[in-house]
CSV table of C-alpha atoms and ligand atoms in Angstrom, one decimal:
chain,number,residue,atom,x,y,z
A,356,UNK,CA,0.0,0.0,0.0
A,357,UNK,CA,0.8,3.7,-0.9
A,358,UNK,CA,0.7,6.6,1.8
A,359,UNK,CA,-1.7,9.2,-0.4
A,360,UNK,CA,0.8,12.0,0.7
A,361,UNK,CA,3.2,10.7,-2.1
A,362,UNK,CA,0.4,11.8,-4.9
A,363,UNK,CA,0.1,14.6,-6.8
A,364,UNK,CA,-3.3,16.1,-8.2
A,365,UNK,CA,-3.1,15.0,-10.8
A,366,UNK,CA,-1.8,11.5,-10.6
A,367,UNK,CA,-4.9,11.1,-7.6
A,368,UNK,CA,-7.0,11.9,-10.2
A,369,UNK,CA,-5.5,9.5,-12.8
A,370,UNK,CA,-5.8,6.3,-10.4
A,371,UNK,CA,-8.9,7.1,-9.0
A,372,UNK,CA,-10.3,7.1,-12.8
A,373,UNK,CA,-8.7,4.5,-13.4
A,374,UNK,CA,-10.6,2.5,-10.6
A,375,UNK,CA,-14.2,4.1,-11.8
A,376,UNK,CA,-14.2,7.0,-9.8
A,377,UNK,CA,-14.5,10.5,-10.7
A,378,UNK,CA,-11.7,13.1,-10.7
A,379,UNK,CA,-13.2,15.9,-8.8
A,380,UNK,CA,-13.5,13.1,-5.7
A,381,UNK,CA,-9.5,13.6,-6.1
A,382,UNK,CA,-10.0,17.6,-4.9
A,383,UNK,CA,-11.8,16.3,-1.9
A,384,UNK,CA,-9.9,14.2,-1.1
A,385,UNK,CA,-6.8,16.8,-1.1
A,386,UNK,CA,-9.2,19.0,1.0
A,387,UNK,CA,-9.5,16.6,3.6
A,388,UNK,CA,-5.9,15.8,3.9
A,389,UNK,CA,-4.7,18.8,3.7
A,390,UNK,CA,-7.2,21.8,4.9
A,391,UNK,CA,-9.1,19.3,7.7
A,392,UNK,CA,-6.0,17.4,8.4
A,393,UNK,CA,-8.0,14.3,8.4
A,394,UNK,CA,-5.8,10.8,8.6
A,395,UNK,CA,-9.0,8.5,8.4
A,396,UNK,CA,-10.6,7.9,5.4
A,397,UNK,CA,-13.8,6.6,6.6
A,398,UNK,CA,-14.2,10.3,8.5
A,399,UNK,CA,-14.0,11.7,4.9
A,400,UNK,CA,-18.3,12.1,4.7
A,401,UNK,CA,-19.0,13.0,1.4
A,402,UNK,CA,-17.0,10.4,-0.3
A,403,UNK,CA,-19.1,7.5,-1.6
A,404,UNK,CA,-18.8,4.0,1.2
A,405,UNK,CA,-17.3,2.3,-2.2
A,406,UNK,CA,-14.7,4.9,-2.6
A,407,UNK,CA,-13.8,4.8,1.2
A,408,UNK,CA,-13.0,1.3,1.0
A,409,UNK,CA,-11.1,1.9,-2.6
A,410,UNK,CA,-8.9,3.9,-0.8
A,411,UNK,CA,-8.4,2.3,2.6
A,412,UNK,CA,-7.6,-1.0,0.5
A,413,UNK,CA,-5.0,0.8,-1.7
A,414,UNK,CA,-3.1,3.9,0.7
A,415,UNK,CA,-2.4,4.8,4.0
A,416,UNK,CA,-2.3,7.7,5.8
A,417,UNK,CA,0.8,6.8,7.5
A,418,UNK,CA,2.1,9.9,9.7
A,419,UNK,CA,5.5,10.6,10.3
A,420,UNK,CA,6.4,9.9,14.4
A,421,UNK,CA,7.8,13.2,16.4
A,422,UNK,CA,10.3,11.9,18.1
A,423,UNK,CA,11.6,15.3,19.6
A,424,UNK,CA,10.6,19.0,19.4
A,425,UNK,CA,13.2,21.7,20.9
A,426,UNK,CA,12.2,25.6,20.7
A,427,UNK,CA,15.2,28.4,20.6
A,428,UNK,CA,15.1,31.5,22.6
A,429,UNK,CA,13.7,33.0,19.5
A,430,UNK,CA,11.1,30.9,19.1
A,431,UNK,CA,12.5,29.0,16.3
A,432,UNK,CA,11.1,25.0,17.1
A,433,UNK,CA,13.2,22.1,15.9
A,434,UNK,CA,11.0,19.0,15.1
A,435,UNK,CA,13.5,15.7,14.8
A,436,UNK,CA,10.8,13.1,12.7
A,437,UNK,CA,11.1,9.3,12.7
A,438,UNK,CA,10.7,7.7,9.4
A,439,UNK,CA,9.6,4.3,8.7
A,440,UNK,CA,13.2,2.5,8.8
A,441,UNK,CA,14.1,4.3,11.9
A,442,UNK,CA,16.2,7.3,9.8
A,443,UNK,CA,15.8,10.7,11.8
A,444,UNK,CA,15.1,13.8,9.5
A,445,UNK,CA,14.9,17.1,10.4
A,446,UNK,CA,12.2,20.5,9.9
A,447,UNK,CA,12.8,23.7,11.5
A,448,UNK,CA,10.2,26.4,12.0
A,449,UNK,CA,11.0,29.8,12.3
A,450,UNK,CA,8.2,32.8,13.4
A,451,UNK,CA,8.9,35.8,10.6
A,452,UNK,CA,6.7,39.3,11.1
A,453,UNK,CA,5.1,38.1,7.3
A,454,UNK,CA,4.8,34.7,8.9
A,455,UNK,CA,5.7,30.9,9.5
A,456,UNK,CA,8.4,29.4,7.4
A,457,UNK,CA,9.5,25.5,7.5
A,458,UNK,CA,12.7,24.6,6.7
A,459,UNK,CA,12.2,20.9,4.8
A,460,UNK,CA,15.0,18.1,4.4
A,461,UNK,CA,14.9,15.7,1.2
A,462,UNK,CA,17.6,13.5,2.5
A,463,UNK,CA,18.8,11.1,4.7
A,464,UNK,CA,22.7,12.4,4.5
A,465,UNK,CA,24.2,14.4,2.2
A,466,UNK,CA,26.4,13.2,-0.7
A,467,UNK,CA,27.5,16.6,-2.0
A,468,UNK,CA,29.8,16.6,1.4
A,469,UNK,CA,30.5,20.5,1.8
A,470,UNK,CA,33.5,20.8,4.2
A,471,UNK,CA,31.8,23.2,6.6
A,472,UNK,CA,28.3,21.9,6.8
A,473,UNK,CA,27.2,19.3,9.5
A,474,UNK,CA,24.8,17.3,7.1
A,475,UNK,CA,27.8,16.1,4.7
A,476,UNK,CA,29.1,14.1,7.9
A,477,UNK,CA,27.2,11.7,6.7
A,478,UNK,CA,26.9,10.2,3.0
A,479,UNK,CA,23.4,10.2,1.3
A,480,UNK,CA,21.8,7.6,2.9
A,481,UNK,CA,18.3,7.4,0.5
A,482,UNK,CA,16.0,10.0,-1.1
A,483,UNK,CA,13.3,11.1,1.4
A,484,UNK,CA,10.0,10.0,-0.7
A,485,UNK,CA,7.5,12.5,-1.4
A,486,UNK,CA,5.2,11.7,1.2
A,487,UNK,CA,8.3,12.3,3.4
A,488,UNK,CA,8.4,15.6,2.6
A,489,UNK,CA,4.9,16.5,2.7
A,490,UNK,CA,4.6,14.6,5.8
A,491,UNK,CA,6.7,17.2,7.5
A,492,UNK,CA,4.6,20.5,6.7
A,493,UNK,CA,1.4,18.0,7.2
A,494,UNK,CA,3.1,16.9,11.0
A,495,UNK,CA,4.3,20.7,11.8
A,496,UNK,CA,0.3,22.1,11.1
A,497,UNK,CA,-0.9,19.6,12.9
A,498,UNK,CA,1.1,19.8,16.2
A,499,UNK,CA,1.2,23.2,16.0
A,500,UNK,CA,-2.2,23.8,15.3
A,501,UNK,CA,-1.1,26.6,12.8
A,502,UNK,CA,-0.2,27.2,9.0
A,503,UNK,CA,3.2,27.1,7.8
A,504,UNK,CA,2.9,30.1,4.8
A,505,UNK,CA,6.3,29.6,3.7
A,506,UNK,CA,8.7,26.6,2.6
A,507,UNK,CA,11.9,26.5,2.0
A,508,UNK,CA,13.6,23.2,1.1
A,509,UNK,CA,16.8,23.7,2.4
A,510,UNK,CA,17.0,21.0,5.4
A,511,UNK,CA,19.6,18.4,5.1
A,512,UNK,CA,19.9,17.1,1.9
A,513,UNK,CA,20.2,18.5,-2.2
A,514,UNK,CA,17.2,18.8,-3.2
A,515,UNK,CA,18.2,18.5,-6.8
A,516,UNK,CA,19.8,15.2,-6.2
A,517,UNK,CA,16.2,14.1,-5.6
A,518,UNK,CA,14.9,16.7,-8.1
A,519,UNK,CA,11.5,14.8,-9.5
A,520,UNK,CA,10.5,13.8,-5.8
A,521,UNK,CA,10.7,17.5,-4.8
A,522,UNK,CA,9.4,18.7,-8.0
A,523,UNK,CA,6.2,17.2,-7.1
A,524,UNK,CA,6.3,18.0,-3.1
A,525,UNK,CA,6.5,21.6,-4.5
A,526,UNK,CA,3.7,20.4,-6.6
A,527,UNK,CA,1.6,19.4,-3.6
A,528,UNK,CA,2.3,22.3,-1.1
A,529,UNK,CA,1.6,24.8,-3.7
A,530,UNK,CA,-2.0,23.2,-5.0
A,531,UNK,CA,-5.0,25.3,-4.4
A,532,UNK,CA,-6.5,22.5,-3.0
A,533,UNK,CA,-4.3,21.9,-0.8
A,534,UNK,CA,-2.1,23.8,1.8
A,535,UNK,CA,-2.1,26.0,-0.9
A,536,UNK,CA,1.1,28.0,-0.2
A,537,UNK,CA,1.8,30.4,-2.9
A,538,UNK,CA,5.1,29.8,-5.3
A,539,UNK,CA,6.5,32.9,-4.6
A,540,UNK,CA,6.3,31.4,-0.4
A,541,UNK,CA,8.4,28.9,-1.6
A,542,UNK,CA,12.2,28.4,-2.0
A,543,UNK,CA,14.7,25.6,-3.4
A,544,UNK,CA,18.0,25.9,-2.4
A,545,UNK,CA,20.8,24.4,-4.5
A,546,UNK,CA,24.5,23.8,-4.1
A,547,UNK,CA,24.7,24.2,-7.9
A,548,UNK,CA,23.5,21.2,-9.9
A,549,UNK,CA,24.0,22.8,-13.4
A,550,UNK,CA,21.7,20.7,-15.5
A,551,UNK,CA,18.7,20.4,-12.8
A,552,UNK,CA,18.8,24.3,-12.7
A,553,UNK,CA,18.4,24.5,-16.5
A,554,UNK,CA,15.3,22.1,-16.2
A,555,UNK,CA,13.8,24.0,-13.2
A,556,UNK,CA,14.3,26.9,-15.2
A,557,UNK,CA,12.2,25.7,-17.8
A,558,UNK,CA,9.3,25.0,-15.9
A,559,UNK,CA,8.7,28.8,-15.5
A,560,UNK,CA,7.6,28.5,-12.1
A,561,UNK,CA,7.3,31.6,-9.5
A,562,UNK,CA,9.1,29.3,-7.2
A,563,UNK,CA,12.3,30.9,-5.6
A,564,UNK,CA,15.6,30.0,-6.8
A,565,UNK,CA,18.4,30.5,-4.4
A,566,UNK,CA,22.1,29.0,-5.1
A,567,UNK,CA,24.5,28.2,-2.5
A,568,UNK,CA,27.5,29.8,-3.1
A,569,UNK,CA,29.7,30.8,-0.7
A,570,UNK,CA,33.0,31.8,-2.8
A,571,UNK,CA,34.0,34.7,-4.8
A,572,UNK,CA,36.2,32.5,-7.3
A,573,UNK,CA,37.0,28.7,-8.2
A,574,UNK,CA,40.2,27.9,-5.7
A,575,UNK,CA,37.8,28.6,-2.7
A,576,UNK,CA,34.9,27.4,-3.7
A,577,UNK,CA,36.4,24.0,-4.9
A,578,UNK,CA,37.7,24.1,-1.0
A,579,UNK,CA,34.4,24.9,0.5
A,580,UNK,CA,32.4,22.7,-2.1
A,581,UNK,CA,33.7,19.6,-4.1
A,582,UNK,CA,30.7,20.1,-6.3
A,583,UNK,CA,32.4,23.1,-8.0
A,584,UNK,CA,35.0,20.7,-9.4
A,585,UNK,CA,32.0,19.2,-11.3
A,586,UNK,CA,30.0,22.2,-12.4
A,587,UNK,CA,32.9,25.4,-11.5
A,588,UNK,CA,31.5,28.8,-11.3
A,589,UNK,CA,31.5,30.3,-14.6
A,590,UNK,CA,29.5,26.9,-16.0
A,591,UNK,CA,26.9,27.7,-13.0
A,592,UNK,CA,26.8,31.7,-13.2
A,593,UNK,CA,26.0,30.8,-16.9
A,594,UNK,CA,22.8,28.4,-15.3
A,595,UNK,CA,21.7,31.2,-12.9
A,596,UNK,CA,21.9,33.8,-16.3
A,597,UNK,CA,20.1,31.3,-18.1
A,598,UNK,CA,17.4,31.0,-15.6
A,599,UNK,CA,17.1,34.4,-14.7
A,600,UNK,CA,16.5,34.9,-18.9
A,601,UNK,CA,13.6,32.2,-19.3
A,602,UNK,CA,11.9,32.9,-15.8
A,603,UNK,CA,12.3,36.8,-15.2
A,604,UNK,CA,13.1,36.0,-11.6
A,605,UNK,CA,15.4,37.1,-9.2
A,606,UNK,CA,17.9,34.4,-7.9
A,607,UNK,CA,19.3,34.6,-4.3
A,608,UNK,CA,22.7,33.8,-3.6
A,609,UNK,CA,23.4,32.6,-0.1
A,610,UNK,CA,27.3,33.2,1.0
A,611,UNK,CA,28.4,31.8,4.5
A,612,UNK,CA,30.8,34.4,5.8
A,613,UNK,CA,33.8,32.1,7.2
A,614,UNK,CA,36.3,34.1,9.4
A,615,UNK,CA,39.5,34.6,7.1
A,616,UNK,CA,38.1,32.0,4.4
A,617,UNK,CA,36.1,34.2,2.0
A,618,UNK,CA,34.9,37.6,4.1
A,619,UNK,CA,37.5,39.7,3.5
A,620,UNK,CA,37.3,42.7,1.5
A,621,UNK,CA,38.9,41.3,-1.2
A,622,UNK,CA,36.4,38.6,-1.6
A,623,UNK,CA,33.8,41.3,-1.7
A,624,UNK,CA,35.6,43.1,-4.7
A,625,UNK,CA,35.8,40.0,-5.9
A,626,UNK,CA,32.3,38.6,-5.6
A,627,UNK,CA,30.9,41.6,-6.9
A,628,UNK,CA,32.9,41.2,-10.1
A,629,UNK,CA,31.6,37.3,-10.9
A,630,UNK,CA,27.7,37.9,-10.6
A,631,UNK,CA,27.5,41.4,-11.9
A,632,UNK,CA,24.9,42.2,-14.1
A,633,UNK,CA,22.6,38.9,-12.7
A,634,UNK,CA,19.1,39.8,-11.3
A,635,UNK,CA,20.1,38.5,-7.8
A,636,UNK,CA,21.0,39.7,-4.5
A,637,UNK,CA,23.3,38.1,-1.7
A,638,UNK,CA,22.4,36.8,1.2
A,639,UNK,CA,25.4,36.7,3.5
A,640,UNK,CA,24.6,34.1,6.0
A,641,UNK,CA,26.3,34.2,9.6
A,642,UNK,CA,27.8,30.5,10.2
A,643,UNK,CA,26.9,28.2,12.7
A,644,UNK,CA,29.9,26.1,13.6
A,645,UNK,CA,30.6,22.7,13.9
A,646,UNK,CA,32.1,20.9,16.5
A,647,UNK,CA,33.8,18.6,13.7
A,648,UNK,CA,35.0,21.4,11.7
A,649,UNK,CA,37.5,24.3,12.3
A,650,UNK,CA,36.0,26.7,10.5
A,651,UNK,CA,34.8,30.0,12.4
A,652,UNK,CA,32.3,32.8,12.4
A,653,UNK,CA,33.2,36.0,10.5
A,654,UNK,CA,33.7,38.4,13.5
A,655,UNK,CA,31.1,41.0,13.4
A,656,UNK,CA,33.0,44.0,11.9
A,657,UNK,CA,34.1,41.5,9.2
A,658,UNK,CA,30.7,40.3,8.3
A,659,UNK,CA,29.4,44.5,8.4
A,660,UNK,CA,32.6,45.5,6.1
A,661,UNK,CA,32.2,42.8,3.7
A,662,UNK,CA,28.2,43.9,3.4
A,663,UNK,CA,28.7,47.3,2.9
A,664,UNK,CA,31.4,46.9,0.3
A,665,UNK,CA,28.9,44.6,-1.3
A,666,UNK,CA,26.5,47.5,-1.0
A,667,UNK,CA,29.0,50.4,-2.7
A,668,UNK,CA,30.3,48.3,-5.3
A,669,UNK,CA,26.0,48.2,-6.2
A,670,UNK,CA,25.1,44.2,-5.5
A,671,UNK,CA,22.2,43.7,-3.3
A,672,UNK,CA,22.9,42.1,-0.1
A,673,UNK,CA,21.5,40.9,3.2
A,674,UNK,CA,23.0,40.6,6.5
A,675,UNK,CA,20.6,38.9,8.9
A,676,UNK,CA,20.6,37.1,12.5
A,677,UNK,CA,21.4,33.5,12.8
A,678,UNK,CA,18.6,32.0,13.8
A,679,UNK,CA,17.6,29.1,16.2
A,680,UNK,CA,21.4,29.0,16.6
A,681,UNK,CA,21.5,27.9,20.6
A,682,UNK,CA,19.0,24.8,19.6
A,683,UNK,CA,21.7,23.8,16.4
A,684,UNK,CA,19.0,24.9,14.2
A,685,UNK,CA,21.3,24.6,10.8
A,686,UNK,CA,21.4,21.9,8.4
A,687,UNK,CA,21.6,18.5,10.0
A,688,UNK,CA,23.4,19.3,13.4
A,689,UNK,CA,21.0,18.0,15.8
A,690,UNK,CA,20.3,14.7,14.1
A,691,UNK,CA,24.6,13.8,14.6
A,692,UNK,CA,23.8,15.1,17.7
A,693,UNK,CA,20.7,12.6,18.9
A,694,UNK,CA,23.0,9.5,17.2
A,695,UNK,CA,26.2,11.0,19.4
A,696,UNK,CA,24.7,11.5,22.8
A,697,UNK,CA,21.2,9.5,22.3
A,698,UNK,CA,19.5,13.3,23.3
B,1006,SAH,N1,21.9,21.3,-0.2
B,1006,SAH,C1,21.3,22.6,-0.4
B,1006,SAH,C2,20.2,22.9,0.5
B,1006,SAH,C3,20.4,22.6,2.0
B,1006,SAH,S1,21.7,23.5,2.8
B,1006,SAH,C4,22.3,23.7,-0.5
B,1006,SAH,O1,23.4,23.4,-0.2
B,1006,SAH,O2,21.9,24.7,-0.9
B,1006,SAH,C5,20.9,25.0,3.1
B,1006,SAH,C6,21.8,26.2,3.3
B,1006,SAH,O3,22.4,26.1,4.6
B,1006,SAH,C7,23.0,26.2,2.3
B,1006,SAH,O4,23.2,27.5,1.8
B,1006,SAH,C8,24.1,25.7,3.2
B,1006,SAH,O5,25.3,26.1,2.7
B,1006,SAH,C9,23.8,26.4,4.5
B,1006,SAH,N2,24.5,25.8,5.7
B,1006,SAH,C10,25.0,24.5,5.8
B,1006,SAH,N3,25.6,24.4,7.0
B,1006,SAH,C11,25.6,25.6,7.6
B,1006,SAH,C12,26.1,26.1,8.9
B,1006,SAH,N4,26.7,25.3,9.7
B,1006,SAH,N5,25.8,27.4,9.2
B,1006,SAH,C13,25.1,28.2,8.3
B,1006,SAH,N6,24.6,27.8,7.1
B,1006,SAH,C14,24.9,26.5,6.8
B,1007,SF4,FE1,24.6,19.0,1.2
B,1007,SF4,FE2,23.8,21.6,1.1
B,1007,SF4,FE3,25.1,20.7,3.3
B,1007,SF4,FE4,26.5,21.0,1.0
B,1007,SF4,S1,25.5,22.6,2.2
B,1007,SF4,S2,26.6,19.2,2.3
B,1007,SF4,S3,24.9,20.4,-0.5
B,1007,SF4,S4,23.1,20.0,2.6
C-alpha cells in the first residue's frame, strides 16, 4: 500500500479514474488531507462508502512519528521526525513578522559533502520519498495547530539530487486544494546542480531560486564545495543567467561568511565582479559552527565591512541574524547530535 501523501493532483485523479471514480473526488480528497488534516478515510463524509473502501484497501495515511521537538530563545522550534526504517530527519520552523516558514529536508545524508556543513558528515543515505516531505509540513500544522505560509527546502539534503520527488512536493504544497502555499512562499536551495537548474528553469515556475554559493572564485569554492570541481563557477553563473532569462526572476545567492576563508574585503571586490549584471542579491549568512569542523564565524565588523562593500560596489545584499542557533538549528546538526549523545 501507498501513503496518499506521495500523490500529486493529478496523478490522484489519474488512479482514481482508473478505478471508476471521478476526478473531482481527487480535490476532496486533497481538501480533507490537507485543509481538515483528516488521517481516516472513513471520517472523509461525502466520499461515496465504495470509494472509502477503494482507498483504505490501496493507501495509508501513515504519519511521520515526532520523536523530539526543541524551541530556541527566538522561538524558532526544531521538530526531529522518525521515518519508517528508523532514519531521523529534520524540519525547522522559524516565526517571521510576514509569517511561518518551515525549513524541509529531502535527505537522509548528504552526498554533495561541503567541508563546513554538518549534514555532509554523513553520506546520502536514501531520497526522502514525497510523502516524506509532505509529511513534514502536514506533522508541523498539525502539532502546532497553525499554518506554515512559507517553505523552504533547504534541510539536510540536495534537493536537486532528488529533483522529481521535490518537484512534485512543491507540486503538492503549492496546489490550491491543498495547503495552498503560494510559489512565490516557496524556496529551493541548491549547491549548484547545473543541469537540474536549467530544467527547473524551464518549468517557469514563480518558485524561488536560491544558489549556495559561498566563494567569490573557483580555488575557494572548490575548497568549501567539491561540487564546483564538477560544475565550477563560470559553468553555473551561466545556469543562474540562463534562468534568470527564461523565468524573469530574481535568484538569491546565499554566502556563509567564514572568518578569514572568504569575508575579506577582497572577496567582496571579488564577488561583486563574478555575478554582476545577474538579477540576484546576496544573502550573506552568519555560520553556525561545527564541532567537527575548524572553521569560524566571520567576527562581526568583518561580516558588516564585507556587506557594505557589497553594497558600494552596487550588488544587493542581506546581513541577517542566525537563527535558532542555541538549539543547532542549521542543516543537519542535531540529528549527529541525537546519534552521538542519544539526546
Ligand atoms: N543542499 C542545499 C540545501 C540545503 S543546505 C544547498 O546546499 O543549498 C541550506 C543552506 O544552509 C545552504 O546554503 C548551506 O550552505 C547552509 N549551511 C549549511 N551548513 C551551515 C552552517 N553550519 N551554518 C550556516 N549555514 C549552513
Ligand atoms: Fe549538502 Fe547543502 Fe550541506 Fe552541501 S550545504 S553538504 S549540499 S546539505
Amino acid at each position: 500500500m501507498k501513503n496518499i501523501y506521495n500523490e500529486t493532483l493529478k496523478s490522484l485523479e489519474l488512479h482514481l479514474v482508473d478505478a471508476g471514480f471521478k476526478a473531482f473526488n481527487a480535490k476532496q480528497i486533497f481538501n480533507w488531507i490537507y485543509r481538515h488534516k483528516v488521517v481516516d478515510f472513513d471520517a472523509m463524509l461525502n466520499l461515496s462508502v465504495k470509494l472509502r473502501a477503494y482507498l483504505n484497501r490501496t493507501f495509508t495515511l501513515e504519519q511521520l512519528e515526532l520523536f523530539h521537538k526543541q524551541v530556541a530563545a527566538d522561538g524558532t522550534k526544531k521538530y526531529l521526525f522518525k521515518l519508517t526504517d528508523d532514519h531521523l530527519i529534520e524540519a525547522v520552523l522559524m516565526q517571521h513578522d510576514y509569517g511561518k516558514s518551515l525549513c524541509v529536508t529531502t535527505q537522509v545524508g548528504c552526498n554533495i559533502g561541503c567541508s563546513f556543513c554538518a549534514s555532509g558528515l554523513e553520506k546520502r543515505v536514501r531520497n526522502l520519498t514525497v510523502a516524506e516531505m509532505v509529511m513534514q509540513v502536514v506533522g508541523v500544522e498539525m502539532v502546532e495547530q497553525e499554518r506554515v505560509s512559507h517553505v523552504v527546502i533547504m534541510g539536510t539534503g540536495e534537493p536537486f539530487d532528488n529533483y522529481d520527488a521535490v518537484m512534485d512536493f512543491i507540486d503538492i504544497i503549492n496546489n490550491p486544494h491543498g495547503f495552498e502555499i503560494g510559489a512565490r512562499h516557496i524556496t529551493v536551495s541548491t549547491s549548484g546542480i547545473v543541469p537540474k537548474i536549467d530544467a527547473f528553469a524551464k518549468r517557469k515556475t514563480q518558485v524561488n531560486l536560491a544558489i549556495s554559493l559561498h566563494a567569490p572564485n573557483d580555488e575557494i569554492r572548490s575548497k568549501l564545495m567539491k561540487i564546483n570541481d564538477v560544475y565550477p563557477m563560470n559553468a553555473l553563473l551561466a545556469s543562474v543567467r540562463r534562468y534568470v532569462d527564461e523565468t524573469n526572476r530574481r535568484v538569491t545567492f546565499e554566502y556563509i561568511l567564514l572568518a578569514g576563508v572568504n569575508d575579506q574585503i577582497k572577496h567582496a571586490n571579488l564577488l561583486s565582479d563574478k555575478i554582476r549584471g545577474i538579477n540576484a542579491y546576496v544573502n550573506l549568512i552568519r555560520y553556525n559552527p561545527v564541532l567537527e569542523f575548524s572553521y569560524k564565524p566571520s567576527q562581526e565588523e568583518d561580516a558588516q565591512a564585507f556587506h557594505a562593500q557589497l553594497l558600494k560596489r552596487g550588488i544587493n545584499a542581506t546581513l541577517r541574524k542566525e537563527r535558532g542557533s542555541d538549539i543547532d538549528a542549521a542543516c543537519g546538526q542535531l540529528r549527529t547530535k541525537v546519534k552521538k549523545q542519544g539526546v
